[in-house]
mmCIF file of C-alpha atoms in Angstrom:
data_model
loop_
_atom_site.group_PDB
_atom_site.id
_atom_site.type_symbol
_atom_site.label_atom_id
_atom_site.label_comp_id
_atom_site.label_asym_id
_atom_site.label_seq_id
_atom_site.Cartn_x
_atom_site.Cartn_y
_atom_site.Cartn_z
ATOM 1 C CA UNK A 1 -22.884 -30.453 2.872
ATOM 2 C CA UNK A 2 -21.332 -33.721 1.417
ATOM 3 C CA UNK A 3 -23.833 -36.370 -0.408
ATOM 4 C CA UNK A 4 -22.623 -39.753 -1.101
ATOM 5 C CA UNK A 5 -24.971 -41.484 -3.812
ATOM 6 C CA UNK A 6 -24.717 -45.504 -4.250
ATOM 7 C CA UNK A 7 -27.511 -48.176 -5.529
ATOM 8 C CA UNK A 8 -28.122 -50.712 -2.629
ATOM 9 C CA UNK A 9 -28.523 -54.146 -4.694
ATOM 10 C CA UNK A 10 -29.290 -56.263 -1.487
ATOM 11 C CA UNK A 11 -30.071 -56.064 2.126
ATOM 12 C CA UNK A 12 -26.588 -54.465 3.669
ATOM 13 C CA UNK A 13 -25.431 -52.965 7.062
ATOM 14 C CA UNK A 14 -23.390 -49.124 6.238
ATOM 15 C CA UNK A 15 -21.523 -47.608 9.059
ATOM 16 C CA UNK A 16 -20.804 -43.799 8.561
ATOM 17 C CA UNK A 17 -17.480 -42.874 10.583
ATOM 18 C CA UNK A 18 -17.251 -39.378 10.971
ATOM 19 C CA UNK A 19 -14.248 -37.350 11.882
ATOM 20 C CA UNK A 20 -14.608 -33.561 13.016
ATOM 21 C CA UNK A 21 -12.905 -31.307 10.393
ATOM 22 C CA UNK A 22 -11.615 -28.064 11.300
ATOM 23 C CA UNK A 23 -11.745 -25.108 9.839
ATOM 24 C CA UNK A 24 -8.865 -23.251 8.439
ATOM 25 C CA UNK A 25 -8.565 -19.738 7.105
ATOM 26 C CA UNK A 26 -8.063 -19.191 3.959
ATOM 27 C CA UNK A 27 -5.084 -16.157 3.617
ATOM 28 C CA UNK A 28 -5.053 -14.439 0.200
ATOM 29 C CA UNK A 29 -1.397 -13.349 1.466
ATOM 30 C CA UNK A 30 1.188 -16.130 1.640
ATOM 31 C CA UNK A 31 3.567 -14.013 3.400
ATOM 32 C CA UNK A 32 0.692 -13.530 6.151
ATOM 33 C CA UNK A 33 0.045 -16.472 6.747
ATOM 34 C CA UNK A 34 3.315 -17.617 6.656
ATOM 35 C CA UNK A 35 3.776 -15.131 9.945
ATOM 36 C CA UNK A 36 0.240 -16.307 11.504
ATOM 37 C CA UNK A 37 1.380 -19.951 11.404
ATOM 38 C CA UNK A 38 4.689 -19.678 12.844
ATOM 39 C CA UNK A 39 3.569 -17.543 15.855
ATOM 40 C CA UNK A 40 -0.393 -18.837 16.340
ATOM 41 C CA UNK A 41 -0.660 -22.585 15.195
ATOM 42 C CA UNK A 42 -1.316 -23.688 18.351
ATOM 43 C CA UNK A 43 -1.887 -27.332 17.098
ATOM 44 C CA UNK A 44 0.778 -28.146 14.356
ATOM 45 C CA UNK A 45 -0.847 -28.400 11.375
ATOM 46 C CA UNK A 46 0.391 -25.891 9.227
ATOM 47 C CA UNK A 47 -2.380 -23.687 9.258
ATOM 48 C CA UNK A 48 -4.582 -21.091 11.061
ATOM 49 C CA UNK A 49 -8.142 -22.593 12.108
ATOM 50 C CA UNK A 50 -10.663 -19.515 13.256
ATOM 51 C CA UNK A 51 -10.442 -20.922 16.292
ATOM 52 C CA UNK A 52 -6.848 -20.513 16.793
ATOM 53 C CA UNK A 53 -7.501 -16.968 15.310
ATOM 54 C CA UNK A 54 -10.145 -16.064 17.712
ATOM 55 C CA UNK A 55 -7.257 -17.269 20.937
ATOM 56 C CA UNK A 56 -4.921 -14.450 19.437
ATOM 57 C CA UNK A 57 -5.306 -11.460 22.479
ATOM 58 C CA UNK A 58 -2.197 -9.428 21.065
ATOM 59 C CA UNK A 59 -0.526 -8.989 17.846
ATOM 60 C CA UNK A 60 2.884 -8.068 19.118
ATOM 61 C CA UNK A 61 5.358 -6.764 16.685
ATOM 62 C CA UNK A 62 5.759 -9.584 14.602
ATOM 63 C CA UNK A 63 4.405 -7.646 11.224
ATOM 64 C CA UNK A 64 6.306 -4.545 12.293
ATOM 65 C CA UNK A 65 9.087 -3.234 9.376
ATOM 66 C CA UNK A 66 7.597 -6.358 6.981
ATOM 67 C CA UNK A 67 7.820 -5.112 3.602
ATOM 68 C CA UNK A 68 6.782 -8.682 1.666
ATOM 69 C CA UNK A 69 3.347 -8.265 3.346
ATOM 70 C CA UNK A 70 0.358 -6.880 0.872
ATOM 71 C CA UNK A 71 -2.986 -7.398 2.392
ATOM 72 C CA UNK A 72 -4.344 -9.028 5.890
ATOM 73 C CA UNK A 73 -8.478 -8.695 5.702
ATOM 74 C CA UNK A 74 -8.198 -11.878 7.343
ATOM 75 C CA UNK A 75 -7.370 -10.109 10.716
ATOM 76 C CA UNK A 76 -11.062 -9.921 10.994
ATOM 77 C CA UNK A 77 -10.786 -13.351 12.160
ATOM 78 C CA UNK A 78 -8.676 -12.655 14.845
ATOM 79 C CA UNK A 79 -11.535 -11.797 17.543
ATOM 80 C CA UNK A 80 -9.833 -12.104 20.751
ATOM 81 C CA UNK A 81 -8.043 -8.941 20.312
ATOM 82 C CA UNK A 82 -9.155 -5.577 21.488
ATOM 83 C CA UNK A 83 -6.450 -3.629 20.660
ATOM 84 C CA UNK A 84 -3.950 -3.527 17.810
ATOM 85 C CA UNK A 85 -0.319 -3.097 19.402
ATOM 86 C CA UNK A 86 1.757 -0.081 19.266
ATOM 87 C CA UNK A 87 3.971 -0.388 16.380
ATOM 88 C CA UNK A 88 2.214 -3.438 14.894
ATOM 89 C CA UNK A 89 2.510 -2.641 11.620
ATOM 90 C CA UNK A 90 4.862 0.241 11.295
ATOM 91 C CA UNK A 91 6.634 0.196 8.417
ATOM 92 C CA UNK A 92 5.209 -2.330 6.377
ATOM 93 C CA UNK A 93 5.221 0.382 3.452
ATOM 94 C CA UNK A 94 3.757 -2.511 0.689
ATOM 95 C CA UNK A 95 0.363 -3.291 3.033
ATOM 96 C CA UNK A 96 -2.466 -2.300 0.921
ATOM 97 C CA UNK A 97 -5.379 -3.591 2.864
ATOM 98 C CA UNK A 98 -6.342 -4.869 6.308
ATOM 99 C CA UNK A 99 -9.568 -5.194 7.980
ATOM 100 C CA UNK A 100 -10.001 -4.909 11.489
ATOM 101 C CA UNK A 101 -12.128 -7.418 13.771
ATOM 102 C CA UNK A 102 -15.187 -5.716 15.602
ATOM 103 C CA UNK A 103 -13.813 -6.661 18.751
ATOM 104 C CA UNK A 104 -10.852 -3.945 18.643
ATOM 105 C CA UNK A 105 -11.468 -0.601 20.521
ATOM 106 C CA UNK A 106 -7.885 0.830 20.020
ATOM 107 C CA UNK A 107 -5.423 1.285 17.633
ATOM 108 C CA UNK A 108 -2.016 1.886 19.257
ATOM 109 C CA UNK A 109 0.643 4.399 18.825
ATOM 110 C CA UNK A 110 2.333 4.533 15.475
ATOM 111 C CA UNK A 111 0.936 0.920 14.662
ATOM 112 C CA UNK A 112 0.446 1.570 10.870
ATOM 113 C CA UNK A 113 3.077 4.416 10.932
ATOM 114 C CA UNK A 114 5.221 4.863 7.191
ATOM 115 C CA UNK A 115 2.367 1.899 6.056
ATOM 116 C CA UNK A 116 2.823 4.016 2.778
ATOM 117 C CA UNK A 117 0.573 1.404 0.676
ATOM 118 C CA UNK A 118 -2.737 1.876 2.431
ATOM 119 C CA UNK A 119 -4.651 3.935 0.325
ATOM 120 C CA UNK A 120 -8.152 3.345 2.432
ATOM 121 C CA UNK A 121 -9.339 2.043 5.681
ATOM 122 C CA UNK A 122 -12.006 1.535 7.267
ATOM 123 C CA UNK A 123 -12.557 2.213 11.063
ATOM 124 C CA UNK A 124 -15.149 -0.160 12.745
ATOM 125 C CA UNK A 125 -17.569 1.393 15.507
ATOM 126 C CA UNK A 126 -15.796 -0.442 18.032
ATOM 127 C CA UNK A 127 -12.969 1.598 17.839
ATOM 128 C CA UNK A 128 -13.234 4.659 20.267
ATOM 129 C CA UNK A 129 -9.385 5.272 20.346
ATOM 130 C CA UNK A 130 -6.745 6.008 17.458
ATOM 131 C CA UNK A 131 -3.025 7.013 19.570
ATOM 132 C CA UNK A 132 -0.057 8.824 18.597
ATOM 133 C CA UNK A 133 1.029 9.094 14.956
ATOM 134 C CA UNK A 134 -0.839 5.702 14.438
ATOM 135 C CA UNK A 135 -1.355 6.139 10.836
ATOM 136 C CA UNK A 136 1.695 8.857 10.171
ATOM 137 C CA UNK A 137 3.020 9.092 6.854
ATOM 138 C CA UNK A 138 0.576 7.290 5.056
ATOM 139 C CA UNK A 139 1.028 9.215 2.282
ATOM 140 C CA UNK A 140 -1.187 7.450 0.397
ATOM 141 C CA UNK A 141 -4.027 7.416 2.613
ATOM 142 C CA UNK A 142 -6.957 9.202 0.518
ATOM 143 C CA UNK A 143 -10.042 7.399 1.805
ATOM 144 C CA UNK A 144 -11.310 6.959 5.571
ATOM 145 C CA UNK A 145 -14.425 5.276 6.870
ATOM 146 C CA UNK A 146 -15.448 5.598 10.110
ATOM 147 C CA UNK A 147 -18.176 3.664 11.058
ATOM 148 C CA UNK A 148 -19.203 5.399 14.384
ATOM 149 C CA UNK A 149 -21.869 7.190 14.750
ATOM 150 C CA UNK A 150 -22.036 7.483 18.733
ATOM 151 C CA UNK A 151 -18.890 9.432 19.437
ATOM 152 C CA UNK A 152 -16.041 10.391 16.924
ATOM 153 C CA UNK A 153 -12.975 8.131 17.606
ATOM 154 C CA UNK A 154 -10.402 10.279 19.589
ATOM 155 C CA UNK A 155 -6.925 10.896 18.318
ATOM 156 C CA UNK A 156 -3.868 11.316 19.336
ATOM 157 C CA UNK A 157 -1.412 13.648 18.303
ATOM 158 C CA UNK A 158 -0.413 13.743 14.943
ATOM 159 C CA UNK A 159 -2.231 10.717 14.674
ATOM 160 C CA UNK A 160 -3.094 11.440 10.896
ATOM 161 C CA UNK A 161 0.742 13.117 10.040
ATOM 162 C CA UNK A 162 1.702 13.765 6.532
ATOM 163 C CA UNK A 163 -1.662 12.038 5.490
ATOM 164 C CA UNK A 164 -3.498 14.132 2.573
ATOM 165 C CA UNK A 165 -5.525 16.532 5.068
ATOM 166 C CA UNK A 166 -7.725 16.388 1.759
ATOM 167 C CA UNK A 167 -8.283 12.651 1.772
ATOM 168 C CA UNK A 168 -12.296 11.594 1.659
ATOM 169 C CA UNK A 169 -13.778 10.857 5.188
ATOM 170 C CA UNK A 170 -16.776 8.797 5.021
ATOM 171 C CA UNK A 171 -18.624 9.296 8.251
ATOM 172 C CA UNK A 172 -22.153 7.762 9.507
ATOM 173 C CA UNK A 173 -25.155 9.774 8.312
ATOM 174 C CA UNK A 174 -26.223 13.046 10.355
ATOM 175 C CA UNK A 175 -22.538 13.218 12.184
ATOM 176 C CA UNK A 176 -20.752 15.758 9.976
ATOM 177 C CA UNK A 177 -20.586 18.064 12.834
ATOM 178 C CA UNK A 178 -19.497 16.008 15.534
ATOM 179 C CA UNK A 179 -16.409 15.111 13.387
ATOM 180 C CA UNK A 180 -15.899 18.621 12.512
ATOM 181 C CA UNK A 181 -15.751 20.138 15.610
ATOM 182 C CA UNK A 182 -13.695 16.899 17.211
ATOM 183 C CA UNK A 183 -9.844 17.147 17.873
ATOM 184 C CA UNK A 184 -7.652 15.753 15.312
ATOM 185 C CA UNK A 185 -11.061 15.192 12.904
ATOM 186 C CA UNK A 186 -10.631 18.876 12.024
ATOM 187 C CA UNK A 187 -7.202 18.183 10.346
ATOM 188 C CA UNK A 188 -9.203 16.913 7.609
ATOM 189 C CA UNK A 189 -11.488 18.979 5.418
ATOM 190 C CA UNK A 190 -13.982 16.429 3.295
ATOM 191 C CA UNK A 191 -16.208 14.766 5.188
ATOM 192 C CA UNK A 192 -19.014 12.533 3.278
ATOM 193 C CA UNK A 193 -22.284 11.317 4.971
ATOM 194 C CA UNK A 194 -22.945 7.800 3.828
ATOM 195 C CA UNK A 195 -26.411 5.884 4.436
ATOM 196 C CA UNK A 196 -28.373 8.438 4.573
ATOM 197 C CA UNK A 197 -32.056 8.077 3.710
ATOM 198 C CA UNK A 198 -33.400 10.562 1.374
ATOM 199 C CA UNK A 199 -36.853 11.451 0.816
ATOM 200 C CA UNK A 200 -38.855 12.957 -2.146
ATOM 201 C CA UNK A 201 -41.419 14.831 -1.540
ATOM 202 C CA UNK A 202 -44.165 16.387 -4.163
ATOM 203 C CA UNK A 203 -45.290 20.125 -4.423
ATOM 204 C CA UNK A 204 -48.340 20.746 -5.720
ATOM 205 C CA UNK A 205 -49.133 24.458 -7.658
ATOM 206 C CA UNK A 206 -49.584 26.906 -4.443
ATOM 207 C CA UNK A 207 -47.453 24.978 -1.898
ATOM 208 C CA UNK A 208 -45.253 27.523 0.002
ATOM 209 C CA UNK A 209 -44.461 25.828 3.116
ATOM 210 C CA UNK A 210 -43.453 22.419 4.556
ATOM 211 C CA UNK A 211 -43.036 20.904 7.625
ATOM 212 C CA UNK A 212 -40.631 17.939 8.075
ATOM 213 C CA UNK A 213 -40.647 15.779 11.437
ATOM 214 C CA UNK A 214 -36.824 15.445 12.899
ATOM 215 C CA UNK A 215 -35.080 14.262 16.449
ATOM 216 C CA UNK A 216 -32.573 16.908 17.056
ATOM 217 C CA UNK A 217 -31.160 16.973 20.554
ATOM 218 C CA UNK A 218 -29.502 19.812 22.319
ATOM 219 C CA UNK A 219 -25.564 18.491 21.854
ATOM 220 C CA UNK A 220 -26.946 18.707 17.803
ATOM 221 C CA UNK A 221 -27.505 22.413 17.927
ATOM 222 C CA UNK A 222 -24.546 23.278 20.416
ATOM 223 C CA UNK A 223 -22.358 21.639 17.767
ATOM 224 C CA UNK A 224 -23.803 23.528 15.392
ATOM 225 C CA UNK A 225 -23.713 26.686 16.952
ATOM 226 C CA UNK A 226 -19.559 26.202 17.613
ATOM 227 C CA UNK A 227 -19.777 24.844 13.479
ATOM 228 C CA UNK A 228 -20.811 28.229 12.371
ATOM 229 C CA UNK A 229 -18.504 30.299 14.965
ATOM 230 C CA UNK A 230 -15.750 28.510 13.562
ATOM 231 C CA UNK A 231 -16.931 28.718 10.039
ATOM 232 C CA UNK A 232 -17.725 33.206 11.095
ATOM 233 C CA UNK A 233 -14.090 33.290 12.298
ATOM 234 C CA UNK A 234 -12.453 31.261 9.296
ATOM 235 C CA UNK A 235 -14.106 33.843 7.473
ATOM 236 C CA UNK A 236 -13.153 36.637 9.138
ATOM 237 C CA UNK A 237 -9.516 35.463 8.930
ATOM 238 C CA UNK A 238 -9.528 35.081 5.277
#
């Protein structure tokens, strides 16, 4: 908030005119919002409010084969949208970060395809679909957070192509199976539980049992069971 401070010497009248101010986005990308501006300034000031971001219901192509662009986190602004186009980014190999608005549930075919600068992302829980070769040949692409817990995202083929099949996948705590066993999630092999709770618990001298309180439904222990028949025939194999 704005103070004005003055002495009043003598009896006096003030009127306060106010004039609504809108807000603008801030881009840390000048080449963004360069791009933004010239397709979304719906008003002709030079600039992106959030409420001109929020009116935004498709991307397009207009990023697509951009090689000046470096980061876009302010796309989380950009809450009208629920999916990001096919081919939205594809080939804009010098994008290093982006972050996606909770509103989108898909990620379209080959949108971040050859986007060879991401080295992370981070998947919202909105997002319940990832299509064709959407992030292929990211080589770069060593880190992975999905944030859903519910249901793994499904993927389409070769979604993940020529992506380090050893790159970290941060999953929700207590879902390491469900992305195991899930289509396309099994082209990667190191998955990481994050926010998990631990607890310590003290033994005392003579202790030799302990009994711990847990939810576990029956689609926990079927995905378990086909866990350890895949993990019995991988070892068979080898």
């Amino acid at each position: 908030a704005l103070r004005y401070c003055f002495t009043v010497t003598e009896d006096a009248t003030y009127i306060a005119n106010f004039v609504e101010h809108e807000d603008y986005i801030e881009f840390a990308d000048a080449n963004v919002e360069a791009i933004c501006v010239a397709n979304w300034d719906t008003n002709g000031s030079g600039k992106l409010s959030y409420e001109e971001a929020a009116a935004v219901t498709s991307l397009g192509v207009v990023f697509k084969n951009n090689t000046e662009i470096i980061s876009f986190d302010e796309l989380q602004y950009f809450t009208g949208l629920t999916a990001i186009s096919n081919y939205a980014f594809n080939g804009c190999s010098n994008l290093t970060t982006i972050e996606f608005p909770i509103t989108v549930t898909t990620i379209g075919n080959a949108a971040f395809g050859y986007c060879t600068g991401l080295n992370s992302i981070t998947i919202p829980n909105s997002i319940t679909s990832i299509g064709d070769n959407a992030f292929a040949n990211c080589i770069n692409l060593v880190s992975i957070t999905s944030l859903n817990d519910d249901m793994p995202p499904y993927i389409g083929d070769m979604a993940f192509y020529n992506v380090p099949s050893t790159a970290i996948v941060y999953i929700p705590c207590g879902t390491y199976y469900s992305y195991w066993n899930y289509p396309g999630w099994d082209y990667f092999s190191n998955f990481e539980e994050i926010n998990c709770t631990t607890q310590t618990i003290a033994f005392a001298a003579g202790w030799n049992w302990v009994s711990l309180n847990v939810e576990v439904t029956l689609d926990d222990l079927k995905a378990r069971s086909r866990s350890e028949e895949r993990f019995s025939r991988n070892a068979e194999t080898d």
